[in-house]
CSV table of C-alpha atoms and ligand atoms in Angstrom, one decimal:
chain,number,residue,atom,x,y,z
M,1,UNK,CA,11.1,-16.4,-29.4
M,2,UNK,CA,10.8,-15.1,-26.5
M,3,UNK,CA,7.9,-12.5,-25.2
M,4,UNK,CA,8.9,-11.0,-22.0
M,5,UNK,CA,10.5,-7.9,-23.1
M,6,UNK,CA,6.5,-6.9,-24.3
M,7,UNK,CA,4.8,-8.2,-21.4
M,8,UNK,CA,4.1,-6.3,-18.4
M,9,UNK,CA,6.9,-5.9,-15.9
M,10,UNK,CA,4.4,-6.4,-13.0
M,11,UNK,CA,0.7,-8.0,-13.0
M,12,UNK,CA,-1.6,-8.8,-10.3
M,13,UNK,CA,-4.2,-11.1,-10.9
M,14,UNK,CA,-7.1,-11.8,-9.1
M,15,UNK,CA,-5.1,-10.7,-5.6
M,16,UNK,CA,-7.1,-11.1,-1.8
M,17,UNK,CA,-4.8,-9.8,1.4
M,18,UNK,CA,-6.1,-10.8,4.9
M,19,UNK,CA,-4.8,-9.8,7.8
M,20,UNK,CA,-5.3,-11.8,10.5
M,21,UNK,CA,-7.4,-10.6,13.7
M,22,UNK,CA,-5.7,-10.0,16.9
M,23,UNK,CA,-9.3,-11.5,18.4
M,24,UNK,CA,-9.6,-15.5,19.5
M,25,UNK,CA,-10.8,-17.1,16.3
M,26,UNK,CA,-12.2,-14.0,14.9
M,27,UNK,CA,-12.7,-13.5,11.3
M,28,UNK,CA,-9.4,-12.0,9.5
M,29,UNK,CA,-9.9,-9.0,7.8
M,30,UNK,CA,-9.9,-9.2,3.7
M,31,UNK,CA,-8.3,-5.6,3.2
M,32,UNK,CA,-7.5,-6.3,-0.3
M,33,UNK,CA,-10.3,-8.2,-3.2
M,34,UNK,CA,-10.1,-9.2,-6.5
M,35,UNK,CA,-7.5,-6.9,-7.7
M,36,UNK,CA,-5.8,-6.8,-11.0
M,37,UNK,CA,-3.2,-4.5,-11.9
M,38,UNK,CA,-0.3,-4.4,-14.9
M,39,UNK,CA,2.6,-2.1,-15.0
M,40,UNK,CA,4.5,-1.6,-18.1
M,41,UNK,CA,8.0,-1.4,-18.4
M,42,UNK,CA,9.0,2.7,-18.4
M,43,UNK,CA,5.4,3.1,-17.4
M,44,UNK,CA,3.4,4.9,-13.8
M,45,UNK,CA,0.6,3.5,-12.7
M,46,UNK,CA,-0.7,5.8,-10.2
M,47,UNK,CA,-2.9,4.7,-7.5
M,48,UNK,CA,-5.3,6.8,-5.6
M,49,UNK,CA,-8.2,6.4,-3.3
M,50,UNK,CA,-8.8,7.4,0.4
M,51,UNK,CA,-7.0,6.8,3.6
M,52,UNK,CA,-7.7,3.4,4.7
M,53,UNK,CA,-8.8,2.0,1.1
M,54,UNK,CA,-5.8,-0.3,1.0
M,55,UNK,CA,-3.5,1.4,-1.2
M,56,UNK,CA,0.1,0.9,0.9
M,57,UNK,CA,-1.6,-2.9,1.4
M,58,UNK,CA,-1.3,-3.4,-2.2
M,59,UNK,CA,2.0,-2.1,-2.0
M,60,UNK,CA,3.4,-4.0,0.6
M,61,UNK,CA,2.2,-7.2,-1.1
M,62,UNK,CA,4.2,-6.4,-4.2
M,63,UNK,CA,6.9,-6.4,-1.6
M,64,UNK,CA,6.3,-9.5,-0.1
M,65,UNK,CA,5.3,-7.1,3.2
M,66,UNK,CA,1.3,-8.0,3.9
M,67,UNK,CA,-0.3,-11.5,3.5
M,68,UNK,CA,-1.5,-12.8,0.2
M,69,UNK,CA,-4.1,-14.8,0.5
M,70,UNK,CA,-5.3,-15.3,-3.2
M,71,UNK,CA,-4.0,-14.7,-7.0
M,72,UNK,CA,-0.7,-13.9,-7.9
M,73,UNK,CA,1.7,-11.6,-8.0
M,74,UNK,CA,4.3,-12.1,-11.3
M,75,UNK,CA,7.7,-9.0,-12.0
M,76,UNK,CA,9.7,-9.8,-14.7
M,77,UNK,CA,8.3,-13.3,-15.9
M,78,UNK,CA,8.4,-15.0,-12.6
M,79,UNK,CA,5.6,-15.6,-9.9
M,80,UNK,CA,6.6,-13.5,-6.6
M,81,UNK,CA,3.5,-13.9,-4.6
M,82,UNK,CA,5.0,-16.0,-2.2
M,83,UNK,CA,8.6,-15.7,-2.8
M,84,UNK,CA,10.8,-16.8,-0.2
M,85,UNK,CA,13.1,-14.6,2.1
M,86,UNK,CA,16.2,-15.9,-0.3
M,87,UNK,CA,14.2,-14.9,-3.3
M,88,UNK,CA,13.2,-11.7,-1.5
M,89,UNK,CA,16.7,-10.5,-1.8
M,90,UNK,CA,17.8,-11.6,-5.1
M,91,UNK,CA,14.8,-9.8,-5.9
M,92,UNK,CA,15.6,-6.1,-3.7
M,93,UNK,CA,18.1,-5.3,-6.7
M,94,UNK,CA,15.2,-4.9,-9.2
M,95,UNK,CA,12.2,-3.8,-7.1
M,96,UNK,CA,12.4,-1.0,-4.5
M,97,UNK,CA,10.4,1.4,-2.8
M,98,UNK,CA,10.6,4.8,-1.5
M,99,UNK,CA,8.2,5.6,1.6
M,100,UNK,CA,6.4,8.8,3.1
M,101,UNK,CA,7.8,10.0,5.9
M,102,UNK,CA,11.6,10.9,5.0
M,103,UNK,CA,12.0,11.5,8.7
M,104,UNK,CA,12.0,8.1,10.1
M,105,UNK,CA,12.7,5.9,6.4
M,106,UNK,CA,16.4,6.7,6.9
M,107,UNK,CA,19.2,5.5,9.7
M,108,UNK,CA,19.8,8.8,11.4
M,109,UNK,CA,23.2,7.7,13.1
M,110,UNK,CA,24.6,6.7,9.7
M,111,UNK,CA,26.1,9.9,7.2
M,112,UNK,CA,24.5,9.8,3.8
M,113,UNK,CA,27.6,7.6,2.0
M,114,UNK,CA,27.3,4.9,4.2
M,115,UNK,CA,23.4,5.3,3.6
M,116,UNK,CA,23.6,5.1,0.1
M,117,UNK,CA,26.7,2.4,-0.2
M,118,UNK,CA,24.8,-0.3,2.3
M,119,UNK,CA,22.6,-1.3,-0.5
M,120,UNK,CA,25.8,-2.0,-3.0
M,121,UNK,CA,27.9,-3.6,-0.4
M,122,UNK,CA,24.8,-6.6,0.6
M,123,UNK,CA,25.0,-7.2,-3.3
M,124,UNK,CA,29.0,-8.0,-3.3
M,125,UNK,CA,30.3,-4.1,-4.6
M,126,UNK,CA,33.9,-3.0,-3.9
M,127,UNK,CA,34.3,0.1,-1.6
M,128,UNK,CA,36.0,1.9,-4.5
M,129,UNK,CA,33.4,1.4,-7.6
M,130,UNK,CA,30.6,1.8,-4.6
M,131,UNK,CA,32.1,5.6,-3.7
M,132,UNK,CA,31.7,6.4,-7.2
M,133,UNK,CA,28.2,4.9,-7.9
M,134,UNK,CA,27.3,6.9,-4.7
M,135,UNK,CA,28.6,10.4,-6.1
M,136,UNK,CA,26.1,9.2,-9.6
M,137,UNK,CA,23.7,9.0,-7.5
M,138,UNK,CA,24.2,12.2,-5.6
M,139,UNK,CA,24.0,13.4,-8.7
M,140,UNK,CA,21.4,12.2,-10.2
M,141,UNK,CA,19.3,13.1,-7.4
M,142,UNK,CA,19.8,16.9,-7.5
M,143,UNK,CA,22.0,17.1,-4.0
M,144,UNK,CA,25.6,18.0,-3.5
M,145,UNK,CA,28.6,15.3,-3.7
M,146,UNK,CA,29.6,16.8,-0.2
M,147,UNK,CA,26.4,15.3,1.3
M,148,UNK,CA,28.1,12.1,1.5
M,149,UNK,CA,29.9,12.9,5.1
M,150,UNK,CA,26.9,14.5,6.2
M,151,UNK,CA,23.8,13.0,8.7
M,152,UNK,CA,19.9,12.7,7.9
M,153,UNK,CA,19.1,15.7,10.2
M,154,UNK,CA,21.0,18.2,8.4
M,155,UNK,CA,18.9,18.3,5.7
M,156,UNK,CA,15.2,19.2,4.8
M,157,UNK,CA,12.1,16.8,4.3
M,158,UNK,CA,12.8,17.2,0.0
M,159,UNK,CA,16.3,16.3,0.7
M,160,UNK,CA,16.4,13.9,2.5
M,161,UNK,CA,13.6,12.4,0.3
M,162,UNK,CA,15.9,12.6,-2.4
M,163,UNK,CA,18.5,10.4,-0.1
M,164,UNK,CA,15.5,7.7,-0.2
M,165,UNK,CA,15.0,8.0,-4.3
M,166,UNK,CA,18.9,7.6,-4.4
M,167,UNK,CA,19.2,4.7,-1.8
M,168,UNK,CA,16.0,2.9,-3.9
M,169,UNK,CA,18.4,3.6,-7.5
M,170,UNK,CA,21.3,2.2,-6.2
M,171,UNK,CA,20.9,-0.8,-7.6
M,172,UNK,CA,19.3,0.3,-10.9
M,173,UNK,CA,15.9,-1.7,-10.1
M,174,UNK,CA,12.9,-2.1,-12.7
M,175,UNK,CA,10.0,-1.1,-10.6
M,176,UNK,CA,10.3,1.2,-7.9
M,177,UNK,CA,7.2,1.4,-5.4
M,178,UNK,CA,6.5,4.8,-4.4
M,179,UNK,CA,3.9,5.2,-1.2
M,180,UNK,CA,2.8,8.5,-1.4
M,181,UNK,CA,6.9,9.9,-1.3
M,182,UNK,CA,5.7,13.6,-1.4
M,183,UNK,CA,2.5,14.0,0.9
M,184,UNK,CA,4.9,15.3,3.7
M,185,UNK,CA,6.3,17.9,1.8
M,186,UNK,CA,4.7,21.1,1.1
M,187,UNK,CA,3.7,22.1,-1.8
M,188,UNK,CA,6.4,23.6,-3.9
M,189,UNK,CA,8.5,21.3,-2.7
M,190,UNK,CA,6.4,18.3,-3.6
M,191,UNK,CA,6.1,19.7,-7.5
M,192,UNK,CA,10.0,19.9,-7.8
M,193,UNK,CA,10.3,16.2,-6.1
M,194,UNK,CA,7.5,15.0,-8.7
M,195,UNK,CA,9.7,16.1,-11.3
M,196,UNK,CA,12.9,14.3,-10.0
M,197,UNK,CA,10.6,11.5,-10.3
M,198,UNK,CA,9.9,12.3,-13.7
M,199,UNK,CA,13.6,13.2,-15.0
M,200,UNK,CA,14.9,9.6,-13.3
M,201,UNK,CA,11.8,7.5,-14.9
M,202,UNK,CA,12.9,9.5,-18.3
M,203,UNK,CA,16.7,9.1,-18.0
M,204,UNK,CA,16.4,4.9,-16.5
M,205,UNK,CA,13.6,3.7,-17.8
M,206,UNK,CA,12.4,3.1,-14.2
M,207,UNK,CA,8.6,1.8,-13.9
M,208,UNK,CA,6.6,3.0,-10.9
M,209,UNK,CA,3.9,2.4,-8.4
M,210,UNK,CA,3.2,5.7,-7.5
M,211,UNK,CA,0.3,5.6,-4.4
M,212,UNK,CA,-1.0,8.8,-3.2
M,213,UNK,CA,-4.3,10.3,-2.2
M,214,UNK,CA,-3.9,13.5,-3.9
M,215,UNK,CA,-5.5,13.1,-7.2
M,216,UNK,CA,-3.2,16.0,-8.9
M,217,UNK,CA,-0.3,14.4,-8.1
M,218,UNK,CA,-1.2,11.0,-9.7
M,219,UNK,CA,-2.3,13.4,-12.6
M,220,UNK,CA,0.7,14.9,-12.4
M,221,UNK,CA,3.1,12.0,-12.6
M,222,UNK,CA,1.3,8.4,-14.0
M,223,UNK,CA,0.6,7.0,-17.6
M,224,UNK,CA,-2.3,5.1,-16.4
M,225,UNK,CA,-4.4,5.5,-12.9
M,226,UNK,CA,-6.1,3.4,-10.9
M,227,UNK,CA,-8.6,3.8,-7.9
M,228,UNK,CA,-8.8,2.0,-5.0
M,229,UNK,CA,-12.0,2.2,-2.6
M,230,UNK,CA,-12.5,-0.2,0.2
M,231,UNK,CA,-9.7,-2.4,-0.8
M,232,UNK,CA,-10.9,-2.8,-4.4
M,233,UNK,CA,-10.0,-1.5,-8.0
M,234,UNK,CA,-13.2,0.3,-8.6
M,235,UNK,CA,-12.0,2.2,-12.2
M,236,UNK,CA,-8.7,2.5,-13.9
M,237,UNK,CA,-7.7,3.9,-17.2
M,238,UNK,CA,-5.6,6.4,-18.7
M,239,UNK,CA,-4.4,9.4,-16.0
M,240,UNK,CA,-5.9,11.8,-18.0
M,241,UNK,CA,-9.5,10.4,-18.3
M,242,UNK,CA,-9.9,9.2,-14.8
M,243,UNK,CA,-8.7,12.3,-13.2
M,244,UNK,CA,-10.7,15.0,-15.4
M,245,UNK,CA,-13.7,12.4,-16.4
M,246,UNK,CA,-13.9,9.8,-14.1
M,247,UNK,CA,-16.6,7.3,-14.9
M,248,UNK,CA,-17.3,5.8,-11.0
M,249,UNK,CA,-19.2,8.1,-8.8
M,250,UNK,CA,-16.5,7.8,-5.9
M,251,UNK,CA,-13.6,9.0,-8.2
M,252,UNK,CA,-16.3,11.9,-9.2
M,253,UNK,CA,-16.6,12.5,-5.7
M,254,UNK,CA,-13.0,12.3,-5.3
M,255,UNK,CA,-12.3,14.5,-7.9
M,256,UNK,CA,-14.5,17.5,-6.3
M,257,UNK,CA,-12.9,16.6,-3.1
M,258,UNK,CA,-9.4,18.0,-4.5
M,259,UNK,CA,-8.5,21.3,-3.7
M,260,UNK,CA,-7.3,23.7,-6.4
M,261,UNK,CA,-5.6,26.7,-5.4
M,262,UNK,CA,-7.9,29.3,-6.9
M,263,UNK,CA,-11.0,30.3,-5.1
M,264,UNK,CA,-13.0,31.0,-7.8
M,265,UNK,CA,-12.5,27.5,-9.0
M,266,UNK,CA,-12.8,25.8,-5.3
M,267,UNK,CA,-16.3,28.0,-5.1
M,268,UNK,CA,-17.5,26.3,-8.1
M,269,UNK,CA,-15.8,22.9,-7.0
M,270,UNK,CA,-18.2,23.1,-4.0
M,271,UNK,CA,-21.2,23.5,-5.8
M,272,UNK,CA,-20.8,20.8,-8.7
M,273,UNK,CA,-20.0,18.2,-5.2
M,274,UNK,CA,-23.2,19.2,-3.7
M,275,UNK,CA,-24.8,18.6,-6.8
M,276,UNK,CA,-23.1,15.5,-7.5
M,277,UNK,CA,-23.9,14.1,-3.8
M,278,UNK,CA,-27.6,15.4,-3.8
M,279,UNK,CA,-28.1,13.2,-8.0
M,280,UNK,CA,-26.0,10.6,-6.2
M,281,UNK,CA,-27.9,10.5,-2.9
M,282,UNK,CA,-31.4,10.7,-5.5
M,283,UNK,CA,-30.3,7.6,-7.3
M,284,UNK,CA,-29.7,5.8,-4.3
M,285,UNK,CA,-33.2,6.7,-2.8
M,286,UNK,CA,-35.0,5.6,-6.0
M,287,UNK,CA,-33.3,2.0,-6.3
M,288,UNK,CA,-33.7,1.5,-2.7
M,289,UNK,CA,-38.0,2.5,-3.8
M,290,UNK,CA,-37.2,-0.1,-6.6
M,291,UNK,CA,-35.7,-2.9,-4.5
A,1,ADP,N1,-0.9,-4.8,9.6
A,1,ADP,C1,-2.2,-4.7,9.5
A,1,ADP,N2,-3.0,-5.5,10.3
A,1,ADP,C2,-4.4,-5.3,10.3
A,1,ADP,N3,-5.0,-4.4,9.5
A,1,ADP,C3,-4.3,-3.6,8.7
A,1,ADP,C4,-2.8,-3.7,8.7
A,1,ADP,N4,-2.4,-2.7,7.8
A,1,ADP,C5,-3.5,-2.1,7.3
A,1,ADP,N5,-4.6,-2.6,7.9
A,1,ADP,C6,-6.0,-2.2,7.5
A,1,ADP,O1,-6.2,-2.4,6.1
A,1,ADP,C7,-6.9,-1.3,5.6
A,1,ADP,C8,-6.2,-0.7,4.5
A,1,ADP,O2,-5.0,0.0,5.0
A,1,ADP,P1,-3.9,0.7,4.1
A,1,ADP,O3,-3.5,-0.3,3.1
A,1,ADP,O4,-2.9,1.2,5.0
A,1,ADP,O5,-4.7,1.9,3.4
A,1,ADP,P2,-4.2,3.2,2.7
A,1,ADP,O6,-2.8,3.1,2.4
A,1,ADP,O7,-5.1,3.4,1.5
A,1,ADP,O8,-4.5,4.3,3.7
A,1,ADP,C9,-7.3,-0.4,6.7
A,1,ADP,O9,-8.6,-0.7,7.2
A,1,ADP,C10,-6.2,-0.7,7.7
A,1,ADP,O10,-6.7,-0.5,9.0
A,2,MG,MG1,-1.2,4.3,3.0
């Protein structure tokens, strides 16, 4: 019998990254310890933490993009963590990604069709059943079949992230990594692209990797969260406990740190952080009395 339609589509166990220094025989540095993640299939795991914590590292290993240096990385039943260039391909049909900045992750001199049908044609489809999967996935994507003729730079920063959600579903792929996808929009833009993510995830089944440092997005969108400080896991749990009740004093600090949109709220945001810091900063002062 076999078990790997109930096992996690994607576990990490016990991962290290390094990347090596650009000094003579200097130390590399370990941006990555210890971490252990599982995605299920269908499922978001959203991962949060601040700029520099190592999130788009952990993404990028997935990937096959930054160094592993310890543990393993398994998708679908098999060990990727060092998964040849070969592999790396076979495996580009079921695991995607979809970056930040939808100004520079997409070839300006090429029109939207060819942008979209490159992915089929590398995995053998003919021009005719590619112009139609391209037109599903216009559609599926909210934008018009008519963008197929047009360039990047006629469109806005939403659409044109919607061109990179439809280039990553070409290929109907299992897991698609998401590195914080709408932190260059603005706001209500951002909310309507969270929902794509949402309708797509409902409609295919899709798992995600969703990274951002906005802790009401990954509310917003993921099953389960996890946060990332200083290149480790330091809580993770389901979204809604970890981003309204977070047990680890930096997601508490995190969690103040968010901005809310209504000042009355924000005023009393400020005050439960300065609490917060001031028992935090106590608590430090006594075990360093203790120690
Ligand atoms: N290619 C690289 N070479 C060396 N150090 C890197 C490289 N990429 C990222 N880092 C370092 O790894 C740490 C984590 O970076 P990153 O994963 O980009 O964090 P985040 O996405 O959470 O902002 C940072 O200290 C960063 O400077
Ligand atoms: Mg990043």
């Amino acid at each position: 019998m076999s078990t790997t339609e109930s096992a996690p589509l994607l576990t990490v166990d016990n991962l290290a990254v390094e990347y090596p220094s650009k000094k003579f025989r200097a130390r590399p540095f370990r941006a990555l310890t210890d971490i252990n993640i599982s995605i299920g299939r269908g499922e978001t795991l959203g991962l949060v933490g601040e700029s520099g914590s190592g999130k788009t590292t952990l993404g990028r290993a997935i990937l096959g993009l930054a160094p592993v240096t310890a543990g393993t990385i398994s998708f679908d039943g098999k060990d990727i963590s060092h998964a040849t260039r070969r592999d790396r391909r076979d495996l580009s049909r079921d695991l995607q990604v979809v970056f930040q900045d939808p100004y520079t992750s997409l070839n300006p001199a090429l029109e939207i069709g060819a942008i979209l049908a490159e992915p089929l044609g590398v995995q053998g489809m003919e021009p005719a059943a590619a112009r139609k999967r391209v037109k599903e996935l216009l559609d599926q994507v909210g934008l018009p079949s008519d963008a197929i003729n047009r360039l990047p730079r006629e469109f806005s920063g939403g659409q044109r992230q919607r061109v990179a959600i439809a280039r990553a579903l070409a290929l109907s792929p299992k897991l698609i990594v998401c590195d914080e996808p709408v932190s260059a929009l603005d706001l209500s833009t951002q909310a309507r692209v969270l929902d794509l993510f949402l309708q797509i995830q409902k409609d295919t089944g899709v798992s995600y990797l969703f990274v951002s440092h906005d802790l009401d997005v990954v509310r917003h969108i993921s099953h389960r969260v996890a946060v990332m400080y200083h290149g480790e896991i330091v809580e993770q749990g389901p979204a809604d406990a970890v981003t309204t009740d977070p047990d680890h004093p930096y997601t508490q600090r995190l969690l103040l740190a968010s901005p809310v949109p209504d000042p009355d709220r924000q005023e009393q945001r400020r005050a439960d952080r300065h609490r917060l810091l001031e028992a935090q900063r106590m608590q430090h002062e006594q075990a360093g009395a203790l120690a």
